[in-house]
XYZ file of C-alpha atoms in Angstrom:
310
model
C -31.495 -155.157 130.828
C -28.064 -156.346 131.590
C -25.896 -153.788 133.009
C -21.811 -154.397 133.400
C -21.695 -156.714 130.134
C -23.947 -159.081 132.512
C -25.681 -162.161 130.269
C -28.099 -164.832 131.276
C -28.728 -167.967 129.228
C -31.900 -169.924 129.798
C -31.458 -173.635 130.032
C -34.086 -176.510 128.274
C -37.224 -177.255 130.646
C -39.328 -179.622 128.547
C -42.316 -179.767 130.527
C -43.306 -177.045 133.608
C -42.888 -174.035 132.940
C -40.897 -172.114 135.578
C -38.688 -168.746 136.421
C -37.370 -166.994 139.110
C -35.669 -163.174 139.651
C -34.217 -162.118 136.445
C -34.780 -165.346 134.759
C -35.478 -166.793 131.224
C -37.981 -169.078 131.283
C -39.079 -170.889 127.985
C -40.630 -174.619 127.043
C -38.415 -176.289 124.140
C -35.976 -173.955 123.606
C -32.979 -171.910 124.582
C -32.176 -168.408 124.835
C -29.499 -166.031 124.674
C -29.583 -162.598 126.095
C -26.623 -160.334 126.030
C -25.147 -156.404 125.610
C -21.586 -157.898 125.959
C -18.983 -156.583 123.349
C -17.871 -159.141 120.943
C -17.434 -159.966 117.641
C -20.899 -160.744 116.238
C -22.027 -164.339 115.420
C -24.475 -165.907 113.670
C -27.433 -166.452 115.897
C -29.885 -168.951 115.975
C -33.815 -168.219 116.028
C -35.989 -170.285 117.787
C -39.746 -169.976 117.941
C -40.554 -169.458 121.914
C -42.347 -167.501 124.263
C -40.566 -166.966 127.008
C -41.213 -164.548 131.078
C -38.774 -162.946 132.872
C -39.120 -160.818 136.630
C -36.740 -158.589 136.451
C -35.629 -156.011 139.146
C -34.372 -152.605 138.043
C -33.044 -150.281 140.371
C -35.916 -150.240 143.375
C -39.043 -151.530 141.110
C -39.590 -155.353 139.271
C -40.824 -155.802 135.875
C -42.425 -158.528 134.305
C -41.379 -159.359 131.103
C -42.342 -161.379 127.920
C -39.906 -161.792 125.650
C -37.944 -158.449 125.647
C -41.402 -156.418 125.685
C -42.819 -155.196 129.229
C -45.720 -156.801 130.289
C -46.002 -155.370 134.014
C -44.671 -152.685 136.338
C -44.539 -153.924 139.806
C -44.483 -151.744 143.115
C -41.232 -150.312 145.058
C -39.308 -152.345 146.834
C -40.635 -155.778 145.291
C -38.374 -158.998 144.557
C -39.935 -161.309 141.740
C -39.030 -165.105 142.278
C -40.907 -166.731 140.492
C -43.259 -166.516 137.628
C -46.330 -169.286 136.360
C -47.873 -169.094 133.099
C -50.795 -170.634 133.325
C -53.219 -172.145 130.426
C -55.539 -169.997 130.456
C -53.118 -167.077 129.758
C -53.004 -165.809 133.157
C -49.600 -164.631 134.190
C -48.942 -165.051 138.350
C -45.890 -163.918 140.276
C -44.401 -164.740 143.602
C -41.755 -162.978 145.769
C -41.851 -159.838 148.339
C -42.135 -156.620 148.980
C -40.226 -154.580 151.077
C -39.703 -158.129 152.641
C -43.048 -159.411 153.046
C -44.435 -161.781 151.045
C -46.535 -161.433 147.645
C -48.103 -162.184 145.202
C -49.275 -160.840 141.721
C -51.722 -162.039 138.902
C -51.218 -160.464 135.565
C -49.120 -157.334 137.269
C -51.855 -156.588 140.107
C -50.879 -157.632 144.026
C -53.121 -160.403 145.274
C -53.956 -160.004 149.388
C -52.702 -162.779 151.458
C -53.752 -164.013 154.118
C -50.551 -166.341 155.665
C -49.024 -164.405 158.706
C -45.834 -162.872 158.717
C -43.287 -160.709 160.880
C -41.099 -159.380 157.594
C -38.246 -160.545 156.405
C -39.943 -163.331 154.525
C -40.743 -164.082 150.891
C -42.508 -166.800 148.129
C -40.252 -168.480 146.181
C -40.515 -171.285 143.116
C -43.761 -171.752 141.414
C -44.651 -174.822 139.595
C -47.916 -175.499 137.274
C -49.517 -178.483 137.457
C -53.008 -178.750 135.248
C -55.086 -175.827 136.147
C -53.391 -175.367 139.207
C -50.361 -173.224 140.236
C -48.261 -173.572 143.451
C -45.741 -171.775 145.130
C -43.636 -172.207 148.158
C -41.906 -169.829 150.864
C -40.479 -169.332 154.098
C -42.436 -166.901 156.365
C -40.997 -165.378 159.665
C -43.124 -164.320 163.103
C -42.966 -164.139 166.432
C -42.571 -167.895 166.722
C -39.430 -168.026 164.378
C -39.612 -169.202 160.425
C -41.460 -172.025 159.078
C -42.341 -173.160 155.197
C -45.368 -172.746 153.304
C -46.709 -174.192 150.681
C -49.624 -171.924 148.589
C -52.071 -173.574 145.835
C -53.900 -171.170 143.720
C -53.627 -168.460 146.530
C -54.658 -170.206 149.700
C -52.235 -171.689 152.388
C -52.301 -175.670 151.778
C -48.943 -176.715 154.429
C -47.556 -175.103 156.767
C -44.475 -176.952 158.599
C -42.987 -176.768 162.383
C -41.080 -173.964 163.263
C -37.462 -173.723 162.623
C -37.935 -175.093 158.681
C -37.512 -172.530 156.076
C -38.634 -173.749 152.432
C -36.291 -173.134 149.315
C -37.465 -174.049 146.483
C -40.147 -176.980 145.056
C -41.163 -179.065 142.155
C -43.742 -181.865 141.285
C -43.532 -185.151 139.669
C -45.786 -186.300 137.016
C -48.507 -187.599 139.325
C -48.767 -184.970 141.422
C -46.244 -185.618 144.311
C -44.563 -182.270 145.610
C -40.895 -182.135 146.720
C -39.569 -179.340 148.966
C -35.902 -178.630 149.684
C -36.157 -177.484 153.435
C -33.508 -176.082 155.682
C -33.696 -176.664 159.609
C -30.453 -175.496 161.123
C -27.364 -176.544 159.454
C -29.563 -179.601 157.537
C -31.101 -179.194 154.114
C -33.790 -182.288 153.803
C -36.070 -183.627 151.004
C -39.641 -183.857 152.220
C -42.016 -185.120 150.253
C -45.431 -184.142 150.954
C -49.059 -185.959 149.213
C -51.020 -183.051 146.999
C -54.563 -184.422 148.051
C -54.421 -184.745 152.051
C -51.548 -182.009 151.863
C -49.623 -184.514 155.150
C -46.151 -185.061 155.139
C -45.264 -188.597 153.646
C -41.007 -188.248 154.548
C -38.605 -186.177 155.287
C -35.138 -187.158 154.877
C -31.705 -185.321 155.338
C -29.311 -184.686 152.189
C -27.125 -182.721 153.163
C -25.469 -181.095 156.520
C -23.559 -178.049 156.168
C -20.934 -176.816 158.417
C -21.697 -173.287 160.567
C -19.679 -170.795 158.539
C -21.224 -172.144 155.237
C -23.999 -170.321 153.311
C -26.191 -172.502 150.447
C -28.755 -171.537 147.283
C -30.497 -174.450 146.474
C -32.593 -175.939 143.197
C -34.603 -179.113 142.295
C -35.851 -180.578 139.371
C -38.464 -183.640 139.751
C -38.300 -185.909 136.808
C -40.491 -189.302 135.699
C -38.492 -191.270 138.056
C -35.632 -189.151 139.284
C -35.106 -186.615 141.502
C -31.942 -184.282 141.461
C -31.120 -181.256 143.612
C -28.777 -178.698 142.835
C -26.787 -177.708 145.859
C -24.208 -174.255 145.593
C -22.420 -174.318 148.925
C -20.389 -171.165 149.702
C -17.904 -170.612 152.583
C -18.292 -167.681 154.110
C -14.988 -167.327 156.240
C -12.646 -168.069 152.570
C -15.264 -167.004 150.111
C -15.264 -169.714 148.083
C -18.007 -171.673 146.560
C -18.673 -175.145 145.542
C -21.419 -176.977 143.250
C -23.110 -180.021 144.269
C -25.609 -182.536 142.767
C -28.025 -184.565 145.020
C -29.353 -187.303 142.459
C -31.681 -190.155 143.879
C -29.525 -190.327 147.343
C -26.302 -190.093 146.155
C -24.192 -186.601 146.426
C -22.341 -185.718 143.676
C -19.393 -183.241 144.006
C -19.648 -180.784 140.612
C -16.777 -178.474 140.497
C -14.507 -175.923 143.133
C -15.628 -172.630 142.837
C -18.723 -172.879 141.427
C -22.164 -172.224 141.517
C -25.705 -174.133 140.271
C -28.747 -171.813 139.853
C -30.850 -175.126 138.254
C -30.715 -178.255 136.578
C -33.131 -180.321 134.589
C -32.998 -183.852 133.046
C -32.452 -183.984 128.864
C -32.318 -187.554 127.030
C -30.994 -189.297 129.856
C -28.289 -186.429 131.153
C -28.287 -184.475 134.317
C -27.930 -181.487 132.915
C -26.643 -178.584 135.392
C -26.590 -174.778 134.996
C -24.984 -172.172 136.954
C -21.595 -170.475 136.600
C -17.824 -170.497 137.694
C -17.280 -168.106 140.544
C -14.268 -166.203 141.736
C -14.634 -164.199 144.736
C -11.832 -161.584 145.799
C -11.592 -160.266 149.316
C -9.434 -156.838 148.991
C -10.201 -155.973 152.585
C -13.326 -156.528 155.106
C -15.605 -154.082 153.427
C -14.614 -154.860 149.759
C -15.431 -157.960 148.149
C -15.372 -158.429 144.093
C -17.659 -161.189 142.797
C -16.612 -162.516 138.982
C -18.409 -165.351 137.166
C -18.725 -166.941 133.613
C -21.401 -168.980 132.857
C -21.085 -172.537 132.242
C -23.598 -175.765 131.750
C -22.450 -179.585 133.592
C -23.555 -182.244 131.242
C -23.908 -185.424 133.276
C -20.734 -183.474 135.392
C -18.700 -182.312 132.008
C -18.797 -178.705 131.603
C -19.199 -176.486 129.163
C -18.655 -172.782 128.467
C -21.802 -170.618 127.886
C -20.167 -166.915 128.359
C -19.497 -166.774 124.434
C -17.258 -164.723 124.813
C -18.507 -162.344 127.522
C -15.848 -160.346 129.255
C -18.157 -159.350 132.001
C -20.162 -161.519 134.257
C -22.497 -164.141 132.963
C -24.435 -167.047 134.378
C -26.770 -170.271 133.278
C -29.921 -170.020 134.395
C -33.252 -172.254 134.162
């Protein structure tokens, strides 16, 4: 499950329940998965059920717990997974890079247009409901979608790619959108499913790459930002929280973030990146968790790669 002494750590999310590519997704409670050699030490059990997608070699796998629950086709990605209360397990992502979907390991036919190279990303449960968003490619260029229970609900201009989403208590949806060299906040109302704003949090410069996350709390809003420059290869974490930008750490990277009694907490990883030549590039990380911007280490002990996620 985690090959080169590489470890994932889930992270608490106390009330959606929410995954993405090889993540650990749980309510309540936090996981450790590892084959890193170490000395042994004492572990603690928690009570949780918990999804993963998980790509092996050219096929995904849906996971709960550390038992296989589904065997997805060739070629498939697995971004994002919803549990849903009536025990119904959905999955978005792509396959052989067109988008998909999957309910309970079988592909669901969509409908939404697409020219390759595009994918669904984050899903998010609300009630009875489950929605997903992606960025879909034709012959008119990319543009976001937004997908409740299946169906196409938004669909933006062209030029605006959707990263990743996440609702607030009432309902409101929140999209992290890239248009050129701008990622913006929109904000878009669940029952007319118009646009409501749309505003610009960060601007990046033309040699810099960016993975994105957002958590949507009772009153707060924070967006995980990992900003990586692709002429040094180095990387940088951000935090976007309520309008103000919040530099994290050099050489790092956020894969999500949630809110905990009162903190921002952030996870991701410390990232070195080694250029030996043009065609050779080593990527090394440990994983580590920001705590209203203090960090802590989460590779216990790991000599290989690790990472925070979710």
């Amino acid at each position: 499950l985690n090959l080169h002494c590489q470890k994932q750590v889930g992270i608490m999310k106390i009330n959606l329940i929410k995954t993405a590519c090889a993540l650990i997704v749980l309510i309540g409670a936090t996981v450790a998965v590892s084959s890193c050699k170490k000395e042994e030490q004492p572990q603690t059990q928690y009570d949780a059920s918990f999804y993963l997608g998980l790509r092996q070699e050219n096929e995904s796998y849906i996971y709960k717990g550390n038992q296989p629950l589904y065997k997805l086709e060739q070629d498939s990605w697995v971004y994002g997974v919803a549990a849903m209360p009536d025990g119904s397990i959905y999955a978005c992502g792509s396959v052989a890079s067109e988008p998909a979907l999957w309910k309970d390991g079988k592909r669901i036919e969509l409908n939404i247009g697409s020219g390759g190279y595009s994918s669904l990303y984050s899903m998010t449960v609300r009630g009875n409901d489950w929605l997903c968003c992606g960025s879909i490619f034709d012959t008119e260029g990319a543009y976001g979608v937004i997908l409740k229970n299946g169906e196409l609900v938004y669909k933006s201009d062209t030029g605006i790619r959707f990263e990743c989403m996440d609702c607030s208590d009432s309902g409101e949806c929140y999209v992290v959108a890239s248009k050129g060299q701008d990622i913006s906040l929109l904000q878009i109302e669940p029952s007319s499913w118009k646009l409501v704003s749309s505003q610009i949090i960060v601007t990046e410069s033309e040699n810099n790459v960016w993975k994105t996350s957002i958590h949507v709390g009772s009153s707060d809003i924070a967006i995980g930002i990992s900003e990586t420059d692709t002429q040094r290869w180095e990387s940088k974490a951000r935090c976007w929280l309520n309008g103000t930008l919040i530099d994290i750490e050099e050489r790092s990277s956020i894969r999500d973030l949630t809110f905990f009694a009162g903190y921002v907490v952030l996870g991701g990883s410390h990232e070195l990146i080694l250029q030996h030549s043009p065609e050779e590039i080593e990527f090394r990380n440990s994983a580590i968790q920001w705590v209203n911007g203090a960090p802590q280490d989460f590779s216990y002990g790991c000599t290989g790669n690790s990472e925070l996620r979710l």
